[in-house]
PDB file of C-alpha atoms (C1' of nucleotides) in Angstrom:
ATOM      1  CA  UNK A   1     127.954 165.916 -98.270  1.00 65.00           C
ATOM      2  CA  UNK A   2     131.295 165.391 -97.446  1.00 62.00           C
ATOM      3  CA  UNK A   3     133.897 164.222-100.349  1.00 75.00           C
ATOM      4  CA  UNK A   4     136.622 162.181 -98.641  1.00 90.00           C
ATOM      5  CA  UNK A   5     137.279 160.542 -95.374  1.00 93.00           C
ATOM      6  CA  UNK A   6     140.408 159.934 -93.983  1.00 94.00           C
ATOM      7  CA  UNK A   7     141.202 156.524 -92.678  1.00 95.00           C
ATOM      8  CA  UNK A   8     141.733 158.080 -88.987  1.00 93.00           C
ATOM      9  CA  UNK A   9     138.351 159.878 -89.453  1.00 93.00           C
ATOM     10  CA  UNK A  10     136.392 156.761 -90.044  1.00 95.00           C
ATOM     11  CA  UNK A  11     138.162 154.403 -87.525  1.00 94.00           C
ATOM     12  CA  UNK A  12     137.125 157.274 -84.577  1.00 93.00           C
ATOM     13  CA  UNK A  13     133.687 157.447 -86.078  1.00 93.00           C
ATOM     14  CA  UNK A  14     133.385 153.703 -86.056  1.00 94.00           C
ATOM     15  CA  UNK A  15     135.548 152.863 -82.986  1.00 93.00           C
ATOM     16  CA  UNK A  16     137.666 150.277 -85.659  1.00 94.00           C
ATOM     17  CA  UNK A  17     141.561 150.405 -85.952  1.00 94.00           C
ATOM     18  CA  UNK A  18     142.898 151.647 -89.441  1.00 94.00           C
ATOM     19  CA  UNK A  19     143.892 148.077 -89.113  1.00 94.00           C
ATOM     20  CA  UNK A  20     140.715 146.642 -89.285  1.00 95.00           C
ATOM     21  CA  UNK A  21     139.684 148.311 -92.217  1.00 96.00           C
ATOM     22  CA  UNK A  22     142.881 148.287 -94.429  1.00 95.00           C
ATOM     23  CA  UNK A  23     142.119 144.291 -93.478  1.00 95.00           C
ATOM     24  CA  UNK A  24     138.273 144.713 -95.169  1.00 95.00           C
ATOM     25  CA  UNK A  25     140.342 146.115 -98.265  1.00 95.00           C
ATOM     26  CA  UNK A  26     142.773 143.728 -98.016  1.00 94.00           C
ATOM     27  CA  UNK A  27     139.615 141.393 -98.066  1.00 93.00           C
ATOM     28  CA  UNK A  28     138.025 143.187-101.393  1.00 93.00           C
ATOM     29  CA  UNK A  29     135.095 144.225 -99.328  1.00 94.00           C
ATOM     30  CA  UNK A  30     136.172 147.776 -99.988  1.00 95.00           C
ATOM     31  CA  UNK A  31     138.026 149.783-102.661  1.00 94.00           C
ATOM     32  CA  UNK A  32     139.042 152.721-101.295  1.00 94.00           C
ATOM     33  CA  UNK A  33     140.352 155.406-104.119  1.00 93.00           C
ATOM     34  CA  UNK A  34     144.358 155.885-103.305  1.00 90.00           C
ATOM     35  CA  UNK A  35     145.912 159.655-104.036  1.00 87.00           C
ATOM     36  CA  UNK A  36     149.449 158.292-104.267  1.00 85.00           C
ATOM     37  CA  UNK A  37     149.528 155.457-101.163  1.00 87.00           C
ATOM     38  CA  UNK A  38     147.191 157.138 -99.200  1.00 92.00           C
ATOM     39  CA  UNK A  39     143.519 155.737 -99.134  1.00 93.00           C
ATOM     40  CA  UNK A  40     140.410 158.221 -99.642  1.00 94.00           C
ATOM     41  CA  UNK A  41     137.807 157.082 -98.552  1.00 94.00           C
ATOM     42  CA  UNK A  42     133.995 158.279 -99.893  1.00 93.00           C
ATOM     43  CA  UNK A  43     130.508 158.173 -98.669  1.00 93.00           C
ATOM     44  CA  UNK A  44     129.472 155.079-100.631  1.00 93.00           C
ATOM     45  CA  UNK A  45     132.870 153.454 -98.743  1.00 94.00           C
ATOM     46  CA  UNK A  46     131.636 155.037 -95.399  1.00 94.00           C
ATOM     47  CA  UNK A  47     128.125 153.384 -95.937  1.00 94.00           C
ATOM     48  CA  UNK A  48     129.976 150.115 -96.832  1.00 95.00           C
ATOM     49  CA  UNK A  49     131.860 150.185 -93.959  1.00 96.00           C
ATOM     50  CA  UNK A  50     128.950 150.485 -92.040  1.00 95.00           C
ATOM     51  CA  UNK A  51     127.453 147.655 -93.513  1.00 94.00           C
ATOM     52  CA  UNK A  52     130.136 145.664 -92.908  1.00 95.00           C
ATOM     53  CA  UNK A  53     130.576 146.719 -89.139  1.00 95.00           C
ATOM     54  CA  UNK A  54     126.585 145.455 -88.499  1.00 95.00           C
ATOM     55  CA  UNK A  55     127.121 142.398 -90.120  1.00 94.00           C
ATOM     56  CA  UNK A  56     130.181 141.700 -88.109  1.00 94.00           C
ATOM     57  CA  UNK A  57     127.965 142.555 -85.256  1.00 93.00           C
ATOM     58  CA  UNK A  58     125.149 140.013 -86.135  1.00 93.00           C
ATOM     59  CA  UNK A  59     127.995 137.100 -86.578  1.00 92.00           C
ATOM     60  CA  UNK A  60     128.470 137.233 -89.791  1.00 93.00           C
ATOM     61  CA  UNK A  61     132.036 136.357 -91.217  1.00 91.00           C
ATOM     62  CA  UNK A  62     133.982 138.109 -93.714  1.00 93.00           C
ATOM     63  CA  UNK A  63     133.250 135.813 -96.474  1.00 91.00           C
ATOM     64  CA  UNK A  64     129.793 136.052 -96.134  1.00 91.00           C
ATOM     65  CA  UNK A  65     129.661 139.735 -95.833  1.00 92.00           C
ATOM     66  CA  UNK A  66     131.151 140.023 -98.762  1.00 92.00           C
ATOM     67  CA  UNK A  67     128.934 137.247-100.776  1.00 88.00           C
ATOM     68  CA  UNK A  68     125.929 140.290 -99.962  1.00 88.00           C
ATOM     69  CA  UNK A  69     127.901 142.950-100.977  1.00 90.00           C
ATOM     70  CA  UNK A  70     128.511 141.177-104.454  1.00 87.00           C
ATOM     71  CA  UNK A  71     125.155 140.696-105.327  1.00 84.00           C
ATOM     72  CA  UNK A  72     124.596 144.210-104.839  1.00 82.00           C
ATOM     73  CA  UNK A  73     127.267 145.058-107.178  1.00 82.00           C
ATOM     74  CA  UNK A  74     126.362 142.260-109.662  1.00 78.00           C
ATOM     75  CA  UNK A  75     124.089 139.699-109.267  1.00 77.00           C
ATOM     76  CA  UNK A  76     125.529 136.102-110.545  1.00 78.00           C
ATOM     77  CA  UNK A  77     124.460 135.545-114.026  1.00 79.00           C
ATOM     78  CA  UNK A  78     124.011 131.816-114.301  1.00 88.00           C
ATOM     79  CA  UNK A  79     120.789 130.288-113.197  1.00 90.00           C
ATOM     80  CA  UNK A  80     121.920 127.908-110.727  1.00 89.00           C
ATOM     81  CA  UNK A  81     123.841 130.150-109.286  1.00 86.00           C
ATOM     82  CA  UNK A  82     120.860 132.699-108.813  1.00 89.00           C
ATOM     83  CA  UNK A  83     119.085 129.508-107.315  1.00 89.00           C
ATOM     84  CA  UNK A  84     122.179 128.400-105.192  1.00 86.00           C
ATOM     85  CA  UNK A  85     122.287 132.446-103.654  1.00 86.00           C
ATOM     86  CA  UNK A  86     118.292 132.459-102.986  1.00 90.00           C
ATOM     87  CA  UNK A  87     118.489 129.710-100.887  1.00 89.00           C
ATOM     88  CA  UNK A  88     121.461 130.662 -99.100  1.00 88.00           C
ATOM     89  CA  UNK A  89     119.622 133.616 -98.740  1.00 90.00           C
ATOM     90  CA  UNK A  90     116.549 131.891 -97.521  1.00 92.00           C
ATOM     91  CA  UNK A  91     118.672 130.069 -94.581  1.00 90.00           C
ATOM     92  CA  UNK A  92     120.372 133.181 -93.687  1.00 91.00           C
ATOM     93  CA  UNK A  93     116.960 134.202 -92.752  1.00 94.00           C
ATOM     94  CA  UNK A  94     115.976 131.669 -90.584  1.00 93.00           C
ATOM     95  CA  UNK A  95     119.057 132.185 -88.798  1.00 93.00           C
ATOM     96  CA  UNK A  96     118.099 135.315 -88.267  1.00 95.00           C
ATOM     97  CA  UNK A  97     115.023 134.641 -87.149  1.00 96.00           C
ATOM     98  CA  UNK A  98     116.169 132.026 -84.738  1.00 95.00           C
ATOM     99  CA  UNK A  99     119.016 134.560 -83.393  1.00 96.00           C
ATOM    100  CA  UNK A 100     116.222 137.169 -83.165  1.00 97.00           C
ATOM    101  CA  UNK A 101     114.649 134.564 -80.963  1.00 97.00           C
ATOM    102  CA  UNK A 102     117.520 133.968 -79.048  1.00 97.00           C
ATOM    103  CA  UNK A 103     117.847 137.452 -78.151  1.00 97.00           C
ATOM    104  CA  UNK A 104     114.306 138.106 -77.292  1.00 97.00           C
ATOM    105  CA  UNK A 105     114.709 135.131 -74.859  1.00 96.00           C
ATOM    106  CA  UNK A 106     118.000 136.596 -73.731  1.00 95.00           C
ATOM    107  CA  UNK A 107     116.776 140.060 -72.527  1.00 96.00           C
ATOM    108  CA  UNK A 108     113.861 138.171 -70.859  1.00 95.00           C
ATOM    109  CA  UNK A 109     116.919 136.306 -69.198  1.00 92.00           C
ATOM    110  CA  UNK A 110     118.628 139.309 -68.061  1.00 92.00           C
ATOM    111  CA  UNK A 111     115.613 141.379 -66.581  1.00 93.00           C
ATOM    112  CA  UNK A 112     115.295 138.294 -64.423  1.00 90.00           C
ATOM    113  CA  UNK A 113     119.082 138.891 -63.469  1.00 88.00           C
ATOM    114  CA  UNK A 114     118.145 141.864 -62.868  1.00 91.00           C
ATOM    115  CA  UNK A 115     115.866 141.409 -60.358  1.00 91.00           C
ATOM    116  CA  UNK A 116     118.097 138.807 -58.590  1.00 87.00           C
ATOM    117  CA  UNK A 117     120.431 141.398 -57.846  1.00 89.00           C
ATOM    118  CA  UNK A 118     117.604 143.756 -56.944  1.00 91.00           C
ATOM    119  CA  UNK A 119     116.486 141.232 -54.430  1.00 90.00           C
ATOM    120  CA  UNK A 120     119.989 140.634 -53.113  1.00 88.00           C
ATOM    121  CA  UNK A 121     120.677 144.172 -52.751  1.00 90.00           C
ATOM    122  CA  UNK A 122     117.342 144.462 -50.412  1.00 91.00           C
ATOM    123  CA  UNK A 123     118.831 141.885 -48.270  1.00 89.00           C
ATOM    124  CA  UNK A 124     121.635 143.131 -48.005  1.00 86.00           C
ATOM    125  CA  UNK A 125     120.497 146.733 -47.105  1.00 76.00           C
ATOM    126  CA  UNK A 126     117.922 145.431 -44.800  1.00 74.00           C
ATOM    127  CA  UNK A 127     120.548 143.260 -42.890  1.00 68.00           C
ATOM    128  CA  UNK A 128     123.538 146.289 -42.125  1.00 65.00           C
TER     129      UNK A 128
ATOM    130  CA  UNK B   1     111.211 112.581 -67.634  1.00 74.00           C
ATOM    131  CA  UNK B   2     114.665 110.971 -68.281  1.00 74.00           C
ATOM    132  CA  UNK B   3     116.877 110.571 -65.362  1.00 87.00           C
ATOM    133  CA  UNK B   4     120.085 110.753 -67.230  1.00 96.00           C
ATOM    134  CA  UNK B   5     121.840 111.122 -71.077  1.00 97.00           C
ATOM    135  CA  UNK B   6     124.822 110.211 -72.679  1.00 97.00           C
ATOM    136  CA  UNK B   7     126.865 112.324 -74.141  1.00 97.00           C
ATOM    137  CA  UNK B   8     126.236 111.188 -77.623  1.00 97.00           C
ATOM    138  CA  UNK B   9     122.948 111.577 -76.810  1.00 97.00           C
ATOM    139  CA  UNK B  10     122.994 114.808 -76.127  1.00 97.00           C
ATOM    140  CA  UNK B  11     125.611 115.826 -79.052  1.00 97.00           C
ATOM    141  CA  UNK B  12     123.065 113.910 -81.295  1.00 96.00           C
ATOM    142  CA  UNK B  13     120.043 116.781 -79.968  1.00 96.00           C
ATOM    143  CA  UNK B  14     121.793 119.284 -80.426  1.00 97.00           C
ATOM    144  CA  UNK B  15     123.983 118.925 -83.366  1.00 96.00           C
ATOM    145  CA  UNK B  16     127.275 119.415 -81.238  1.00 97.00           C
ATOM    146  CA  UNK B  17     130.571 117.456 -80.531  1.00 97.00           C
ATOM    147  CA  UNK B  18     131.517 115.065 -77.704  1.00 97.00           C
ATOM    148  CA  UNK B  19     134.454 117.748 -77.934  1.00 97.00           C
ATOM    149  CA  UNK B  20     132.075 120.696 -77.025  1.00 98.00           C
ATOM    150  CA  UNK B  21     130.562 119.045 -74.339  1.00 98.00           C
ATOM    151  CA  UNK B  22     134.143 118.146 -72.442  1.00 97.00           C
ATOM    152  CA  UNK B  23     135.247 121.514 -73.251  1.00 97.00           C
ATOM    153  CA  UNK B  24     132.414 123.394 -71.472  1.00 98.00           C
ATOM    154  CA  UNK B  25     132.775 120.925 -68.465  1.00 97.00           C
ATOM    155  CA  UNK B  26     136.549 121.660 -68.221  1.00 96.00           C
ATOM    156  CA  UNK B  27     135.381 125.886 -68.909  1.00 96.00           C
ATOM    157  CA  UNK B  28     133.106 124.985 -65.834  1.00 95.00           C
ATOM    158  CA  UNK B  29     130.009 125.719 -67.082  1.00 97.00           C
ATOM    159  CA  UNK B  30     128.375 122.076 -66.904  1.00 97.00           C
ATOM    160  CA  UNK B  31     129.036 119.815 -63.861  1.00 97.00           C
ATOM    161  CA  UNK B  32     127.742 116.370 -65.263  1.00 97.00           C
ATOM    162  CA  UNK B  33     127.644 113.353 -62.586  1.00 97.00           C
ATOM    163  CA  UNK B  34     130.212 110.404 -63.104  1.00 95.00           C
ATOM    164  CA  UNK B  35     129.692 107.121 -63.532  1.00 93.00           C
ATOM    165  CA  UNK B  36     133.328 105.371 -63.130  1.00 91.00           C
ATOM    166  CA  UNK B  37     135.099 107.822 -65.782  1.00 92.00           C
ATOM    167  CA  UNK B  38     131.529 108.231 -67.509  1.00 96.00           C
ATOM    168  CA  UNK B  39     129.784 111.251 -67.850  1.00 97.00           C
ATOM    169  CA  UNK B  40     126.151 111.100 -66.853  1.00 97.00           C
ATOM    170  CA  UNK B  41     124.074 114.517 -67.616  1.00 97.00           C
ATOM    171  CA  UNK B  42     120.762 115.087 -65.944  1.00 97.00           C
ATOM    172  CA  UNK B  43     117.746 117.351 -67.249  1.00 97.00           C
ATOM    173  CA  UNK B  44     119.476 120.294 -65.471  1.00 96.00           C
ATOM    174  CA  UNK B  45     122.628 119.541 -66.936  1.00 97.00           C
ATOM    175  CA  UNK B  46     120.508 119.264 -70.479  1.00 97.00           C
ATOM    176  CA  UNK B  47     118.945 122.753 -69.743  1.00 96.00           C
ATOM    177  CA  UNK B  48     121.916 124.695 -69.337  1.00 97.00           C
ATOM    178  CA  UNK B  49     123.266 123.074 -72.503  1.00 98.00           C
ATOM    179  CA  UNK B  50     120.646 124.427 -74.497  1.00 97.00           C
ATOM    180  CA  UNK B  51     121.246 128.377 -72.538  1.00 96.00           C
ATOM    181  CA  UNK B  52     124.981 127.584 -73.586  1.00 97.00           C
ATOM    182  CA  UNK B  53     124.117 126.675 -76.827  1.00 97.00           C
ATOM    183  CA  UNK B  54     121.558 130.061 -76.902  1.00 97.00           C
ATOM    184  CA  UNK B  55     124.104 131.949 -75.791  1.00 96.00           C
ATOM    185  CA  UNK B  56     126.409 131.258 -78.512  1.00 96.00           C
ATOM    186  CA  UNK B  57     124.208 131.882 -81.070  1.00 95.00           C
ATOM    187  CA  UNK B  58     123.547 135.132 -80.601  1.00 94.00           C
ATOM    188  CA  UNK B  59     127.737 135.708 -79.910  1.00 93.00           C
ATOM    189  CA  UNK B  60     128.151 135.683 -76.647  1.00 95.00           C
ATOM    190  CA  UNK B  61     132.109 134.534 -75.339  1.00 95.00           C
ATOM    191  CA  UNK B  62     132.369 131.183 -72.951  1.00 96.00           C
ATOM    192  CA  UNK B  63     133.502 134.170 -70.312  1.00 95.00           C
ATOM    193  CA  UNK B  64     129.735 135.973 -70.658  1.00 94.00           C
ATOM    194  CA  UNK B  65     127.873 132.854 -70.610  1.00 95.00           C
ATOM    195  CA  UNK B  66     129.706 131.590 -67.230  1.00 94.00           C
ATOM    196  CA  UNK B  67     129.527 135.126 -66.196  1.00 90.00           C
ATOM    197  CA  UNK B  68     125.341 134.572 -66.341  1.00 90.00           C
ATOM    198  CA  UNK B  69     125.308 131.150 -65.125  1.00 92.00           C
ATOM    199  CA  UNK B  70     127.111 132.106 -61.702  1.00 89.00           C
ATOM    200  CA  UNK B  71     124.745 135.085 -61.241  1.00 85.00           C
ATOM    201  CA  UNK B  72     121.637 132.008 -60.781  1.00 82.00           C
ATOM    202  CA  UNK B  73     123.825 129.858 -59.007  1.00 84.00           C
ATOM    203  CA  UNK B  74     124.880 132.417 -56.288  1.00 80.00           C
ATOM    204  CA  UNK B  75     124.746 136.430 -56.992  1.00 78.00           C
ATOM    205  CA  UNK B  76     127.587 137.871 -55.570  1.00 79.00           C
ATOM    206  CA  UNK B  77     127.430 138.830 -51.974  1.00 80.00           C
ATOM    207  CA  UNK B  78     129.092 142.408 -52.106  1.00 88.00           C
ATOM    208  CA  UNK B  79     127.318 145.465 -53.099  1.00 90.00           C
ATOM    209  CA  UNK B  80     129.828 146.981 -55.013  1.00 89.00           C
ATOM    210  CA  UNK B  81     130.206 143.453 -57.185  1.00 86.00           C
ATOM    211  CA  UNK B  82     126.184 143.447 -57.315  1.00 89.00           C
ATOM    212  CA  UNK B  83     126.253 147.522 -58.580  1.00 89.00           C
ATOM    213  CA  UNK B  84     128.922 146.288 -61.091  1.00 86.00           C
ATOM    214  CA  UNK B  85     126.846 143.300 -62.377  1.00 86.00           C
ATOM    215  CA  UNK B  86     124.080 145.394 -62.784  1.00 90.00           C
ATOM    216  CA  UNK B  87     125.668 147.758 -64.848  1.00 89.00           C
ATOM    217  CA  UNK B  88     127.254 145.393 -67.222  1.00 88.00           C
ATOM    218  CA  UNK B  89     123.476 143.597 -67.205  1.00 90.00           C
ATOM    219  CA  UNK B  90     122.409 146.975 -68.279  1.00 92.00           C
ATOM    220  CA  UNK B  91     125.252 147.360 -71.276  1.00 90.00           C
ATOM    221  CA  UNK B  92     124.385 143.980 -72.562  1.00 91.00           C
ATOM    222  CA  UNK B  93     121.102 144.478 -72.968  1.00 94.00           C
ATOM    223  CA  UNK B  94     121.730 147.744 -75.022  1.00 92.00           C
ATOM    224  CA  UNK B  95     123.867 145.375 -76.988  1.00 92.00           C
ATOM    225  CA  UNK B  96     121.288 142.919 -77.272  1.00 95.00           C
ATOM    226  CA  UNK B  97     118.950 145.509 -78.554  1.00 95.00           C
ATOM    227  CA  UNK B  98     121.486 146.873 -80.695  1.00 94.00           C
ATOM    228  CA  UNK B  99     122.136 143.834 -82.190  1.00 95.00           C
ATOM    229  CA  UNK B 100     118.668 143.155 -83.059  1.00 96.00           C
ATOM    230  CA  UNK B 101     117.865 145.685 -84.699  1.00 96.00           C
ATOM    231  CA  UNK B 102     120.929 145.220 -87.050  1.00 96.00           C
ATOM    232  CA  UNK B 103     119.184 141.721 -87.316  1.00 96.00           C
ATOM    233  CA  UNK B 104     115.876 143.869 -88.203  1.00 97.00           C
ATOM    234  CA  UNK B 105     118.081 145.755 -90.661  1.00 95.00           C
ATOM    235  CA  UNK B 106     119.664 142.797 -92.425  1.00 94.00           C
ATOM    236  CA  UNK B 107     116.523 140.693 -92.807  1.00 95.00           C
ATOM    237  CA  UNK B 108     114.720 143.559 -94.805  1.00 94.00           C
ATOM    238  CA  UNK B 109     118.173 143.713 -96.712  1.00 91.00           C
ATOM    239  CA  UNK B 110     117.929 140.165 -97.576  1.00 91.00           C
ATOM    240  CA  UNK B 111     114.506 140.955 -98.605  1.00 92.00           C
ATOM    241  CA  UNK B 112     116.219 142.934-101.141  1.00 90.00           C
ATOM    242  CA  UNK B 113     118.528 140.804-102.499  1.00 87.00           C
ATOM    243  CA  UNK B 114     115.879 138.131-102.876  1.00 90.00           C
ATOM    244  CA  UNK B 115     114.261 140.266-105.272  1.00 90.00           C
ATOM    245  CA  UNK B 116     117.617 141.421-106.804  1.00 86.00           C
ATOM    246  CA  UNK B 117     117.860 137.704-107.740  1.00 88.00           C
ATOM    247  CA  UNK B 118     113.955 137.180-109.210  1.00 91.00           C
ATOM    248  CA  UNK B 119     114.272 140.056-111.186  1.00 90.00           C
ATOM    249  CA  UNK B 120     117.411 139.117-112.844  1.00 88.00           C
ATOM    250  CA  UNK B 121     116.135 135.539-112.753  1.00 90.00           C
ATOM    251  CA  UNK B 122     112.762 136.829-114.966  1.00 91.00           C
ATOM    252  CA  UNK B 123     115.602 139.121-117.398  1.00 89.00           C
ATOM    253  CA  UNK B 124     117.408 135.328-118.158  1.00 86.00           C
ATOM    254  CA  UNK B 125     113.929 133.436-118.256  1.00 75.00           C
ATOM    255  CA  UNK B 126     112.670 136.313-121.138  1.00 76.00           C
ATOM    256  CA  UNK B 127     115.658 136.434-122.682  1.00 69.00           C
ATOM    257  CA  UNK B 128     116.336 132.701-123.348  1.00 65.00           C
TER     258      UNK B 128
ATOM    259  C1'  DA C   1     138.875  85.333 -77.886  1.00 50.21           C
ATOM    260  C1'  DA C   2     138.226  88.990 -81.082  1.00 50.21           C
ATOM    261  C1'  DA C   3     135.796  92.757 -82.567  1.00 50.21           C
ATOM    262  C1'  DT C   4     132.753  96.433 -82.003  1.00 50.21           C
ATOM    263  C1'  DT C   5     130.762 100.351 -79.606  1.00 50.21           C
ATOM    264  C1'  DG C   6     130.956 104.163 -76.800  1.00 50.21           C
ATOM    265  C1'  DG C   7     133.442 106.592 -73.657  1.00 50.21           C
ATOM    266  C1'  DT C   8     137.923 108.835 -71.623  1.00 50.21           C
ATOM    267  C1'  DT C   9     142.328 111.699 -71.297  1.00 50.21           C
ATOM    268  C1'  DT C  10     146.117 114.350 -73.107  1.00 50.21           C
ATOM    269  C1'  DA C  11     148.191 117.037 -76.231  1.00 50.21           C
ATOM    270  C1'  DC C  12     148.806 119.437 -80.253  1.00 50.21           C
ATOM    271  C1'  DG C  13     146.612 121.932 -84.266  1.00 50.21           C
ATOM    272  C1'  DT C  14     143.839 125.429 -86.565  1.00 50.21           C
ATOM    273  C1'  DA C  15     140.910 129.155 -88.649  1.00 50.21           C
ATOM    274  C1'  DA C  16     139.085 133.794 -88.309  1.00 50.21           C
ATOM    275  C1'  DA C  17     139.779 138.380 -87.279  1.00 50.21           C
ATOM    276  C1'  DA C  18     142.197 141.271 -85.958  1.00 50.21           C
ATOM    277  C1'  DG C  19     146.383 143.314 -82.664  1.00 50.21           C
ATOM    278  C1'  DT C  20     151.162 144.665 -82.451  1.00 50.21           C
ATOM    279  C1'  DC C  21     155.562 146.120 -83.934  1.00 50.21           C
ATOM    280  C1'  DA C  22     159.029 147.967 -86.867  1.00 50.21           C
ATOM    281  C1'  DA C  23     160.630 150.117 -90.657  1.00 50.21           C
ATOM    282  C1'  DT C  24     159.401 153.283 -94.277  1.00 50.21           C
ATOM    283  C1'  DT C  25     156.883 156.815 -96.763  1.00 50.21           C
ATOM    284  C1'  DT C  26     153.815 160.808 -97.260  1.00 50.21           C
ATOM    285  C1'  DT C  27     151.503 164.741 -95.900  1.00 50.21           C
ATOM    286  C1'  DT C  28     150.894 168.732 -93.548  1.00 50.21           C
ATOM    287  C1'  DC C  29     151.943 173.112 -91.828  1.00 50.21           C
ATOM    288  C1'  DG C  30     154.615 176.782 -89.401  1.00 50.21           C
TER     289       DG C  30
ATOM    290  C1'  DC D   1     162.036 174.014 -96.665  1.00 50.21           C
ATOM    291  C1'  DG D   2     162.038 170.735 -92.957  1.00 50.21           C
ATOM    292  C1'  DA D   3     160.328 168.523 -88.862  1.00 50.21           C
ATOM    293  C1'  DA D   4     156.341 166.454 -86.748  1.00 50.21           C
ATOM    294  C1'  DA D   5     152.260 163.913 -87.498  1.00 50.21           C
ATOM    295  C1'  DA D   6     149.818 160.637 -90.089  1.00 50.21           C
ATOM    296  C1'  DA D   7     149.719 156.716 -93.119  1.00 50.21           C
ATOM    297  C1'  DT D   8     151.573 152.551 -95.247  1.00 50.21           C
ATOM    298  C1'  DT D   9     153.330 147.805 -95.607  1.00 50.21           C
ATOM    299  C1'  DG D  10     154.734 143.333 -93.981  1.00 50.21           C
ATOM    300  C1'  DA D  11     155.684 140.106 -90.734  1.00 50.21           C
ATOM    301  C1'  DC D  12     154.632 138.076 -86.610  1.00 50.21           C
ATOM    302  C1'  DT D  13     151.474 137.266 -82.543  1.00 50.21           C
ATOM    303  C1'  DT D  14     147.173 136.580 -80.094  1.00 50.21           C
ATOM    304  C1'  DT D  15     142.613 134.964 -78.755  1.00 50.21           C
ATOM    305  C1'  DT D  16     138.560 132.073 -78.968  1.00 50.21           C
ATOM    306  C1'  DA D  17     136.367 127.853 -79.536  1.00 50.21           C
ATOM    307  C1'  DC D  18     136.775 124.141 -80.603  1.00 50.21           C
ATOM    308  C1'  DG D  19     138.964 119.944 -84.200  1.00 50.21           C
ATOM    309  C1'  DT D  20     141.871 116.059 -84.514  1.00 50.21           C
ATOM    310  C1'  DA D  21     144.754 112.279 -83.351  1.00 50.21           C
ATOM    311  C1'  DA D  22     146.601 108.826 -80.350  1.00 50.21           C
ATOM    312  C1'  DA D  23     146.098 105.650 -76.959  1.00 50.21           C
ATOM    313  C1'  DC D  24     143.424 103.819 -73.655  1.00 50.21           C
ATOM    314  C1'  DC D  25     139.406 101.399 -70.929  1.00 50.21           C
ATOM    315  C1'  DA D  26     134.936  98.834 -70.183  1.00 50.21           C
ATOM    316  C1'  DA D  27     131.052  96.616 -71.650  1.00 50.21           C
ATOM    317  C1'  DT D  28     128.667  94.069 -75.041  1.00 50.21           C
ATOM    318  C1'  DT D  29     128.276  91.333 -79.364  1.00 50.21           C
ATOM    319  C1'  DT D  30     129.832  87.861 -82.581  1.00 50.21           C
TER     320       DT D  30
END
DNA sequence: AAATTGGTTTACGTAAAAGTCAATTTTTCG
DNA sequence: CGAAAAATTGACTTTTACGTAAACCAATTT
């Protein structure tokens, strides 16, 4: 496995602007290691970052992203606010589930598109 | 069924602003009937709402949902516009699929952190 | 008549998530 | 070593999808 990254590296691999991700630092939802200015970045940031890109992709914002990645680094220590968290966490879910919905529905949506052009095409060819 | 809604109606169902409404209308993706100055919004006009409203959940842009809407009003009449369509039908449902199963992904992380949180619940609830 | 309710337009404001630009470093490599 | 390439910072700008405020009208209700 691979020690460093370089910020270029990852932004190709990810299709993300160095940007973007100094932003995400700037943000505290990574801590790349620094030789001098320059950021290193290691697999455990790499598999961060990819975290963070498919939560971006599901519509998640920044803040939440980075309420997950906190509990994975240490879970709140006060019972309410383990409470608070599991429901939040409980709601995320639904939303989820709804959104999964949503895009089940969606792609049901589109094949019909689909076929509508299909269709139109045939007319089309049949009439020149 | 109902002949017509208000708008507050209809922001009441689906937890939306008067705001939203007006500003799809003037995005020209709902066409509601008038009444003097008064907008009047038939089942149709409710329907699309709720696609509008779908489509924004799952992170689709004002620009992609009007994009859909036009192709079941009227699919465009040249083939290289129907061939283009088709293809960008095609890329969005790779997204779509994409996107759920980063959806799939996230809900078994959740699942994680759930348990993250009863486990360090039971460490406070033995410890106190 | 006054007040309330529900609707309208117009215009300006804003928050999130980057994009862009310019002015420095820093690093790399022949 | 020294120039080109890569990286950094900071400030400013942009886009999307509305929010908010002001000022108005029209139809009840009190």
């Amino acid at each position: 496995m691979k020690k460093y990254y370089s910020i270029t590296e990852l932004t190709r691999e990810f299709g993300v602007s160095t940007r973007t991700l100094r932003f995400y630092e700037d943000e505290g939802l990574i801590h790349p290691e620094r030789r001098g200015r320059t950021r290193l970045f290691r697999p455990a940031d790499r598999a961060l970052i990819q975290e963070i890109l498919r939560g971006r992709r599901i519509g998640f914002t920044i803040a939440e992203i980075r309420e997950i990645i906190q509990v994975y680094k240490e879970p709140p220590g006060e019972v309410g606010q383990l409470k608070l968290l599991m429901k939040r966490v409980d709601e995320k879910r639904d939303e989820l589930r709804q959104k999964r919905k949503d895009i089940d529905d969606t792609l049901a949506e589109l094949d019909n598109v689909e076929e509508a052009c299909l269709t139109r095409l045939a007319e089309i060819g049949v009439g020149t």
